[in-house]
Coordinates of C-alpha atoms in Angstrom, one line a residue:
X1 CA -26.7 -15.7 30.6
X2 CA -25.0 -18.4 28.6
X3 CA -26.2 -21.9 29.0
X4 CA -24.8 -25.2 27.7
X5 CA -23.4 -25.2 24.2
X6 CA -25.8 -26.4 21.5
X7 CA -24.5 -29.1 19.2
X8 CA -26.3 -27.5 16.3
X9 CA -23.9 -25.2 14.3
X10 CA -25.0 -21.6 14.7
X11 CA -23.8 -18.3 13.3
X12 CA -22.8 -15.9 16.0
X13 CA -23.5 -12.2 15.5
X14 CA -20.6 -10.0 14.4
X15 CA -19.6 -7.0 16.6
X16 CA -18.6 -3.8 14.9
X17 CA -16.6 -0.7 16.1
X18 CA -18.5 2.4 17.2
X19 CA -19.3 4.2 13.9
X20 CA -20.7 7.5 15.2
X21 CA -19.3 10.2 12.9
X22 CA -19.1 12.8 15.7
X23 CA -16.8 10.5 17.7
X24 CA -14.3 9.0 15.2
X25 CA -11.8 7.9 17.9
X26 CA -14.3 5.8 20.0
X27 CA -13.0 2.2 19.9
X28 CA -15.8 0.4 21.7
X29 CA -17.4 -2.7 20.1
X30 CA -21.2 -2.6 19.4
X31 CA -23.4 -5.6 18.9
X32 CA -25.6 -5.7 15.8
X33 CA -29.0 -4.0 16.6
X34 CA -27.7 -1.9 19.5
X35 CA -28.6 1.8 19.0
X36 CA -25.6 3.1 21.0
X37 CA -22.2 2.0 22.3
X38 CA -21.4 1.8 26.0
X39 CA -20.4 5.5 25.9
X40 CA -23.8 6.5 24.7
X41 CA -22.8 7.3 21.1
X42 CA -25.7 6.8 18.7
X43 CA -25.0 4.4 15.9
X44 CA -26.1 5.0 12.2
X45 CA -28.7 3.0 10.5
X46 CA -27.6 -0.5 9.3
X47 CA -27.8 0.6 5.6
X48 CA -25.4 3.5 6.2
X49 CA -23.0 1.2 8.2
X50 CA -23.1 -1.4 5.4
X51 CA -22.3 1.2 2.8
X52 CA -19.1 2.0 4.5
X53 CA -18.1 -1.7 4.4
X54 CA -18.4 -1.9 0.6
X55 CA -15.0 -2.6 -1.0
X56 CA -13.7 -4.6 2.0
X57 CA -15.6 -7.9 1.4
X58 CA -13.3 -9.1 -1.5
X59 CA -10.1 -8.4 0.4
X60 CA -11.4 -10.2 3.5
X61 CA -12.9 -13.2 1.7
X62 CA -9.6 -14.9 1.3
X63 CA -8.8 -14.5 5.0
X64 CA -12.2 -15.8 6.1
X65 CA -12.0 -18.8 3.8
X66 CA -8.5 -19.7 5.0
X67 CA -9.5 -19.4 8.7
X68 CA -12.6 -21.5 8.1
X69 CA -10.7 -24.2 6.3
X70 CA -8.1 -24.6 9.1
X71 CA -10.7 -24.6 11.8
X72 CA -12.8 -27.3 10.1
X73 CA -9.7 -29.4 9.5
X74 CA -8.7 -29.2 13.1
X75 CA -12.2 -30.1 14.3
X76 CA -12.1 -27.4 16.9
X77 CA -14.9 -25.1 15.9
X78 CA -18.3 -26.4 14.5
X79 CA -18.7 -26.1 10.8
X80 CA -20.7 -23.2 9.4
X81 CA -20.3 -19.8 8.0
X82 CA -17.5 -17.7 9.5
X83 CA -18.0 -14.0 9.6
X84 CA -15.4 -11.3 10.2
X85 CA -15.9 -7.6 11.1
X86 CA -14.8 -5.1 8.5
X87 CA -11.4 -3.4 9.1
X88 CA -11.6 0.2 10.3
X89 CA -10.9 2.8 7.6
X90 CA -9.4 5.3 10.0
X91 CA -5.6 5.3 10.2
X92 CA -4.5 2.9 12.9
X93 CA -1.7 0.5 13.9
X94 CA -2.3 -3.2 14.2
X95 CA 0.0 -4.4 17.1
X96 CA 0.7 -8.1 17.4
X97 CA 3.2 -10.4 18.9
X98 CA 3.0 -9.1 22.5
X99 CA 3.6 -11.8 25.1
X100 CA 3.5 -10.6 28.8
X101 CA 4.9 -13.9 29.9
X102 CA 8.3 -12.7 28.5
X103 CA 8.6 -10.0 31.2
X104 CA 12.2 -9.1 32.0
X105 CA 13.4 -10.6 28.7
X106 CA 13.6 -9.6 25.1
X107 CA 10.2 -8.9 23.5
X108 CA 9.0 -7.9 20.1
X109 CA 6.0 -6.0 18.7
X110 CA 4.9 -6.3 15.1
X111 CA 3.5 -2.9 14.0
X112 CA 1.3 -2.9 10.8
X113 CA 0.2 0.4 9.3
X114 CA -3.4 0.4 8.0
X115 CA -6.0 2.8 6.8
X116 CA -3.5 5.6 5.8
X117 CA -4.7 8.3 3.4
X118 CA -3.6 8.1 -0.3
X119 CA -1.8 11.4 -0.2
X120 CA 0.8 10.5 2.5
X121 CA 4.4 9.9 1.6
X122 CA 5.7 6.5 0.3
X123 CA 7.8 6.4 3.5
X124 CA 6.4 7.3 6.9
X125 CA 8.9 7.9 9.7
X126 CA 8.2 6.3 13.1
X127 CA 9.7 7.8 16.2
X128 CA 9.4 5.8 19.5
X129 CA 10.2 6.7 23.0
X130 CA 9.7 4.8 26.3
X131 CA 11.2 4.0 29.7
X132 CA 11.5 0.5 28.3
X133 CA 14.8 -0.3 26.7
X134 CA 14.1 0.0 22.9
X135 CA 16.5 -2.1 20.9
X136 CA 17.3 -1.2 17.4
X137 CA 17.0 2.6 18.0
X138 CA 14.0 4.9 18.4
X139 CA 13.7 5.7 14.7
X140 CA 12.1 3.4 12.1
X141 CA 10.2 3.8 8.8
X142 CA 7.1 2.3 7.2
X143 CA 7.6 1.8 3.5
X144 CA 4.8 1.4 1.0
X145 CA 5.1 -1.3 -1.6
X146 CA 4.0 -1.0 -5.3
X147 CA 0.8 -2.8 -4.4
X148 CA -0.1 -0.1 -1.9
X149 CA 0.6 -2.2 1.2
X150 CA 2.9 -1.1 4.1
X151 CA 5.8 -3.2 5.2
X152 CA 5.6 -3.9 8.9
X153 CA 8.0 -2.5 11.5
X154 CA 9.3 -4.7 14.3
X155 CA 9.8 -2.9 17.6
X156 CA 12.1 -4.7 20.0
X157 CA 12.3 -3.8 23.7
X158 CA 13.2 -5.2 27.1
X159 CA 12.0 -4.6 30.6
X160 CA 15.0 -6.1 32.3
X161 CA 15.9 -4.5 35.7
X162 CA 12.7 -2.4 35.6
X163 CA 9.9 -2.6 38.3
X164 CA 6.7 -4.3 37.3
X165 CA 3.8 -2.2 36.2
X166 CA 2.5 -0.5 33.0
X167 CA 4.8 1.4 30.6
X168 CA 4.1 3.7 27.8
X169 CA 5.6 3.6 24.3
X170 CA 4.9 6.9 22.7
X171 CA 4.8 6.8 18.9
X172 CA 4.9 9.6 16.4
X173 CA 4.4 9.0 12.7
X174 CA 5.6 11.7 10.2
X175 CA 4.6 11.9 6.6
X176 CA 6.7 14.2 4.5
X177 CA 5.4 13.8 0.9
X178 CA 6.7 15.4 -2.3
X179 CA 6.5 19.1 -2.9
X180 CA 3.0 20.4 -3.3
X181 CA 1.4 18.0 -0.7
X182 CA 1.0 18.9 3.0
X183 CA 3.1 17.3 5.7
X184 CA 1.1 15.2 8.2
X185 CA 1.8 13.8 11.7
X186 CA 0.0 11.2 13.8
X187 CA 0.6 10.1 17.4
X188 CA -0.4 7.0 19.4
X189 CA 0.5 5.5 22.8
X190 CA 0.9 1.8 23.5
X191 CA 0.4 0.5 27.0
X192 CA 2.7 -2.4 27.8
X193 CA 2.3 -4.5 30.9
X194 CA 5.5 -5.7 32.7
X195 CA 4.1 -8.2 35.3
X196 CA 5.7 -9.4 38.4
X197 CA 8.2 -12.3 37.9
X198 CA 6.0 -14.5 40.1
X199 CA 2.7 -13.6 38.5
X200 CA 0.5 -16.4 37.2
X201 CA -0.6 -16.5 33.6
X202 CA -4.2 -15.9 34.7
X203 CA -3.2 -12.8 36.6
X204 CA -1.3 -11.5 33.6
X205 CA -4.2 -11.9 31.3
X206 CA -6.8 -10.4 33.7
X207 CA -4.5 -7.3 34.2
X208 CA -4.1 -6.9 30.5
X209 CA -7.8 -7.1 29.9
X210 CA -8.4 -4.5 32.6
X211 CA -6.1 -2.0 30.9
X212 CA -7.5 -2.7 27.4
X213 CA -11.3 -2.4 27.1
X214 CA -11.4 -4.0 23.7
X215 CA -9.0 -6.9 23.1
X216 CA -8.3 -8.9 19.9
X217 CA -7.0 -12.4 20.4
X218 CA -5.3 -13.3 17.2
X219 CA -3.7 -16.6 15.9
X220 CA -1.3 -16.1 13.1
X221 CA 1.3 -18.0 11.2
X222 CA 0.4 -21.5 12.6
X223 CA -0.2 -20.4 16.2
X224 CA -3.2 -21.3 18.4
X225 CA -5.5 -18.9 20.2
X226 CA -7.9 -20.4 22.8
X227 CA -10.6 -18.8 24.8
X228 CA -12.6 -21.0 27.2
X229 CA -15.1 -20.0 29.9
X230 CA -18.6 -19.3 30.8
X231 CA -20.3 -15.9 31.3
X232 CA -22.9 -16.0 34.0
X233 CA -25.5 -13.4 35.0
X234 CA -25.7 -11.7 31.6
X235 CA -22.2 -10.2 31.6
X236 CA -20.6 -9.1 28.3
X237 CA -17.0 -9.6 27.2
X238 CA -15.8 -7.4 24.4
X239 CA -13.3 -9.7 22.7
X240 CA -12.5 -10.5 19.1
X241 CA -11.0 -13.9 18.3
X242 CA -9.6 -14.5 14.8
X243 CA -7.3 -16.9 13.0
X244 CA -5.1 -16.3 9.9
X245 CA -2.4 -18.0 7.9
X246 CA -2.9 -21.5 9.2
X247 CA -3.7 -20.3 12.7
X248 CA -6.3 -22.0 14.9
X249 CA -8.8 -20.1 17.1
X250 CA -10.7 -22.0 19.8
X251 CA -13.7 -20.4 21.5
X252 CA -15.5 -22.3 24.2
X253 CA -18.0 -20.6 26.5
X254 CA -19.1 -23.7 28.4
X255 CA -16.5 -24.0 31.1
X256 CA -19.1 -25.0 33.7
X257 CA -17.5 -23.4 36.7
X258 CA -18.0 -19.8 35.8
X259 CA -14.2 -19.2 35.6
X260 CA -12.8 -17.7 32.4
X261 CA -9.5 -19.2 31.3
X262 CA -7.5 -17.5 28.5
X263 CA -4.7 -19.2 26.7
X264 CA -3.1 -17.7 23.6
X265 CA 0.4 -17.4 22.2
X266 CA 0.4 -13.6 21.9
X267 CA -1.9 -10.6 22.2
X268 CA -2.9 -8.3 19.3
X269 CA -4.9 -5.2 19.2
X270 CA -5.6 -2.1 17.1
X271 CA -4.3 1.3 18.2
X272 CA -5.9 4.4 16.5
X273 CA -3.6 7.1 15.1
X274 CA -4.6 10.6 16.1
X275 CA -3.6 13.3 13.7
X276 CA -1.9 16.3 15.3
X277 CA -1.1 18.4 12.3
X278 CA -4.2 18.5 10.1
X279 CA -3.2 19.2 6.5
X280 CA -3.7 22.8 5.5
X281 CA -3.9 23.4 1.8
X282 CA -1.8 26.5 1.6
X283 CA -0.7 28.1 -1.7
X284 CA 2.4 26.5 -3.2
X285 CA 5.7 28.3 -2.5
X286 CA 6.9 30.5 -5.4
X287 CA 10.3 28.9 -5.2
X288 CA 10.1 25.4 -3.8
X289 CA 13.4 24.0 -2.5
X290 CA 14.7 21.7 0.3
X291 CA 18.3 23.0 0.0
X292 CA 19.6 26.6 -0.6
X293 CA 22.1 29.1 0.6
X294 CA 22.6 32.7 1.3
X295 CA 25.8 33.9 -0.5
X296 CA 27.6 37.0 0.7
X297 CA 30.6 39.0 -0.4
X298 CA 34.0 37.3 0.1
X299 CA 35.4 40.4 1.8
X300 CA 32.9 40.7 4.7
X301 CA 34.7 40.1 7.9
X302 CA 33.2 38.2 10.8
X303 CA 30.7 36.2 8.7
X304 CA 30.8 33.1 6.7
X305 CA 30.5 33.7 3.0
X306 CA 28.0 30.9 2.4
X307 CA 25.2 30.0 4.8
X308 CA 24.0 26.6 3.7
X309 CA 20.3 25.9 4.3
X310 CA 18.9 22.4 4.4
X311 CA 15.3 21.3 5.2
X312 CA 15.5 17.5 5.5
X313 CA 14.1 15.0 8.0
X314 CA 17.6 13.4 8.1
X315 CA 20.7 15.2 6.8
X316 CA 23.8 13.2 5.7
X317 CA 27.2 14.8 6.3
X318 CA 29.9 13.5 4.0
X319 CA 32.9 14.1 1.8
X320 CA 32.9 16.7 -1.0
X321 CA 33.4 14.9 -4.3
X322 CA 31.7 14.4 -7.7
X323 CA 28.6 12.2 -7.4
X324 CA 28.5 12.9 -3.7
X325 CA 26.4 10.6 -1.5
X326 CA 25.8 13.3 1.2
X327 CA 23.7 16.4 1.6
X328 CA 26.2 18.5 3.5
X329 CA 29.5 18.3 1.7
X330 CA 32.6 18.7 3.8
X331 CA 36.2 19.3 2.8
X332 CA 39.4 20.2 4.6
X333 CA 40.6 23.8 4.3
X334 CA 44.3 24.6 4.4
X335 CA 46.2 27.9 3.9
X336 CA 45.3 27.9 0.2
X337 CA 41.6 27.2 0.5
X338 CA 39.7 23.9 -0.2
X339 CA 41.9 20.9 -0.3
X340 CA 40.0 18.4 -2.5
X341 CA 42.5 15.6 -1.9
X342 CA 44.8 14.8 1.0
X343 CA 43.0 15.1 4.3
X344 CA 39.6 15.5 2.7
X345 CA 39.9 11.8 1.8
X346 CA 39.7 11.0 5.5
X347 CA 36.1 12.0 5.5
X348 CA 33.7 9.2 4.6
X349 CA 31.2 9.6 1.7
X350 CA 28.5 9.2 4.4
X351 CA 30.2 10.2 7.6
X352 CA 27.4 11.2 10.0
X353 CA 23.7 11.7 10.2
X354 CA 21.9 14.6 11.9
X355 CA 18.2 14.3 12.5
X356 CA 15.5 15.5 15.0
X357 CA 14.5 12.8 17.4
X358 CA 11.7 13.0 20.0
X359 CA 14.3 14.5 22.5
X360 CA 15.8 17.0 20.0
X361 CA 18.5 17.0 17.5
X362 CA 20.9 14.0 17.5
X363 CA 24.0 13.0 15.6
X364 CA 25.0 9.4 14.6
X365 CA 28.4 8.3 13.4
X366 CA 28.2 6.0 10.3
X367 CA 31.7 6.5 9.1
X368 CA 34.9 4.5 8.6
X369 CA 37.2 7.0 10.2
X370 CA 35.2 8.0 13.3
X371 CA 33.6 11.1 14.8
X372 CA 34.6 12.9 18.0
X373 CA 32.0 14.8 20.0
X374 CA 33.6 17.0 22.6
X375 CA 36.8 14.9 22.2
X376 CA 35.1 11.6 22.8
X377 CA 33.9 8.9 20.3
X378 CA 30.2 8.2 20.9
X379 CA 30.4 4.8 19.2
X380 CA 29.3 3.8 15.7
X381 CA 25.5 3.9 15.1
X382 CA 24.9 5.4 18.5
X383 CA 22.7 8.5 18.4
X384 CA 23.9 11.3 20.7
X385 CA 21.8 14.4 21.5
X386 CA 23.3 17.7 20.4
X387 CA 23.6 20.7 22.7
X388 CA 24.8 24.3 22.1
X389 CA 28.6 24.5 22.3
X390 CA 29.3 20.9 21.3
X391 CA 32.3 20.4 19.0
X392 CA 32.1 17.9 16.2
X393 CA 35.5 16.7 14.9
X394 CA 35.9 14.9 11.6
X395 CA 37.7 12.5 12.0
X396 CA 38.6 10.5 15.1
X397 CA 42.0 9.4 13.8
X398 CA 43.4 12.7 12.5
X399 CA 42.4 15.9 14.4
X400 CA 41.5 19.1 12.6
X401 CA 40.3 17.8 9.3
X402 CA 36.9 19.4 9.8
X403 CA 35.7 20.9 13.1
X404 CA 32.1 22.1 13.5
X405 CA 30.5 23.7 16.6
X406 CA 26.8 23.7 17.5
X407 CA 26.3 27.5 17.5
X408 CA 22.6 27.5 18.2
X409 CA 19.7 25.1 18.8
X410 CA 16.4 26.8 17.7
X411 CA 12.8 25.6 18.0
X412 CA 12.9 24.7 14.3
X413 CA 16.5 24.1 13.5
X414 CA 20.2 23.9 14.4
X415 CA 23.1 26.0 13.3
X416 CA 26.6 24.5 12.8
X417 CA 29.6 26.8 12.5
X418 CA 33.1 25.8 11.4
X419 CA 35.9 26.6 13.9
X420 CA 38.7 25.4 11.6
X421 CA 40.4 27.1 8.7
X422 CA 37.1 27.1 6.8
X423 CA 35.2 29.3 9.3
X424 CA 35.1 32.2 6.9
X425 CA 33.9 30.1 4.1
X426 CA 30.7 28.5 5.2
X427 CA 28.2 27.8 8.0
X428 CA 25.4 25.3 8.0
X429 CA 21.8 25.7 9.1
X430 CA 19.6 22.6 9.3
X431 CA 15.9 23.4 9.4
X432 CA 12.9 21.2 10.2
X433 CA 10.9 20.8 7.0
X434 CA 7.4 22.3 7.1
X435 CA 7.8 23.7 10.7
X436 CA 7.1 27.2 11.8
X437 CA 9.3 28.6 14.6
X438 CA 6.2 29.5 16.7
X439 CA 4.4 32.7 17.7
X440 CA 7.2 33.8 20.0
X441 CA 10.4 32.7 18.3
X442 CA 12.7 35.3 19.8
X443 CA 15.6 36.7 17.9
X444 CA 16.9 33.3 16.6
X445 CA 20.6 32.7 16.2
X446 CA 22.9 35.7 16.9
X447 CA 23.9 37.5 13.7
X448 CA 21.5 35.5 11.5
X449 CA 18.1 36.2 10.1
X450 CA 15.1 34.2 11.4
X451 CA 14.3 31.6 8.7
X452 CA 11.9 28.6 8.5
X453 CA 10.6 26.1 5.9
X454 CA 7.0 25.8 4.9
X455 CA 4.9 24.9 1.8
X456 CA 7.9 23.4 0.2
X457 CA 10.2 26.5 0.4
X458 CA 12.2 28.8 2.6
X459 CA 10.7 31.9 4.4
X460 CA 12.0 34.9 6.3
X461 CA 10.2 35.9 9.5
X462 CA 10.5 39.4 11.0
X463 CA 10.5 38.8 14.8
X464 CA 9.3 42.3 15.5
X465 CA 6.4 42.6 13.1
X466 CA 5.7 38.9 12.4
X467 CA 5.8 39.6 8.6
X468 CA 6.6 36.5 6.6
X469 CA 8.5 36.8 3.3
X470 CA 8.9 33.9 0.8
X471 CA 12.5 33.6 -0.3
X472 CA 13.5 33.3 -3.9
X473 CA 16.4 34.6 -6.1
X474 CA 14.2 37.5 -7.3
X475 CA 12.8 38.4 -3.8
X476 CA 13.7 41.9 -2.4
X477 CA 15.8 40.9 0.7
X478 CA 17.8 44.1 1.4
X479 CA 15.4 45.4 3.9
X480 CA 14.7 42.1 5.8
X481 CA 15.5 42.0 9.5
X482 CA 18.9 40.4 10.2
X483 CA 19.7 39.8 6.5
X484 CA 23.4 40.0 5.7
X485 CA 24.6 43.0 3.7
X486 CA 24.7 42.2 0.0
X487 CA 23.5 38.7 0.7
X488 CA 21.8 36.8 -2.2
X489 CA 19.4 33.9 -1.9
X490 CA 20.4 31.0 -4.1
X491 CA 18.5 27.8 -4.6
X492 CA 21.7 25.8 -4.9
X493 CA 23.4 25.0 -1.6
X494 CA 26.8 25.0 -3.3
X495 CA 26.7 27.7 -6.0
X496 CA 30.5 28.2 -6.0
X497 CA 31.2 24.6 -7.1
X498 CA 30.9 23.6 -10.8
X499 CA 30.6 19.9 -10.7
X500 CA 31.9 18.1 -13.8
X501 CA 32.2 14.5 -15.0
X502 CA 35.3 12.6 -13.7
X503 CA 38.4 13.1 -15.8
X504 CA 42.1 12.8 -15.3
X505 CA 42.3 16.6 -14.8
X506 CA 39.4 16.6 -12.4
X507 CA 41.0 13.7 -10.4
X508 CA 44.3 15.6 -10.2
X509 CA 42.9 19.1 -9.4
X510 CA 39.5 18.3 -7.9
X511 CA 36.6 20.7 -8.5
X512 CA 36.7 23.8 -10.6
X513 CA 35.5 26.9 -8.7
X514 CA 33.4 29.6 -10.2
X515 CA 33.6 32.3 -7.6

């Protein structure tokens, strides 16, 4: 039971997160001296817990000093030492800026990535999905600075015209580091409260506290966080109040009437990231590559001569030219073959993006001349899901420059086939990097072998026996299931093109072909 506040400055005990090694995802707060958290997880000895906090004191000292100076200057909190709990070392997102009072309007969440392992990629892709209206797209990226910090991501959303209640924002973080390091994936789910339009501020806060067992009230960038009230009957409130960057935190547990009033500009909390793809240290691929092709004979009827293979998180389709800015290079084909000038110039250097979102593969028009999907323009920078049979026409202003058809959508990739004059020349297979097709992949795309990308390179999978074969220019491929006759694996996706430096002859005649 809390009595009247004492005028003598005191140092309040600091709560810590549950640190039981057998339950790393428990987020309950534990008071110093308690032998177990509320879920019954035993806590390690104080010496062991203190050892894990070594190395965090220096980084937090500046924050503690700044918060203490602001609080003393404002004469809100009594003077005395200010203590702050150590940051968790597990990967987690720090979510801030949420204001339930803005229900029905435009809201913004600031996501800060913390505690990530050192071997993850310098850019971590964030995929978000929710029934809430996510502004700015569902795909974002965390970028690591030279100092090792992660730039924050701002997630904008709106609950306009949606019924009140709780909504989920499902997050997936993908780390695809350089060759030789494993790919890793983490997931998290944010619970967002959309209150009734006539709900009082007290009802909003109480509902939010009921859905989040541990709440951090944070004042940042000059804002003010206030908690006033009185706990009667020995009850406990697990809440962390902190102030940073000229913020002010006001904690008053002597309300007198037993009612707890909460007043703060925004709500912040930590959301643990759960790893779904634990890294497996598999042997490195004998021929690492993220782009390759299968080259067949020019006289084989019914099949494209070049099957381009790409294993990228995001694939750029653009114009075929020296110093190209795209991954998949497209050019118009006329009766004489590749036309490096003329209608090919109507294809932008970066014309479209194809990537896998949470709902499957999607295409986005980023060009100057437009893109038609089944004869309709989806709009610039508007992602559209891809389905089998869809026709992709480059460009919107002149028909027939390049026409691709979605021939197959597989568990780990998508196959694009040309339906214009270049149909016999090439087909394109976009594969998910570091993703196996599964234990029951079926037969894959008709007329094509079953391929996948793992350990930094391309593999062949026999759907009947399950035998996996690493692909390289020296691998024996003649007996592989579905492999094209006389097909050769090449680590260059465009082996027929000999790119040279720009010159007058190159400008007049385009690329030189070495067929």
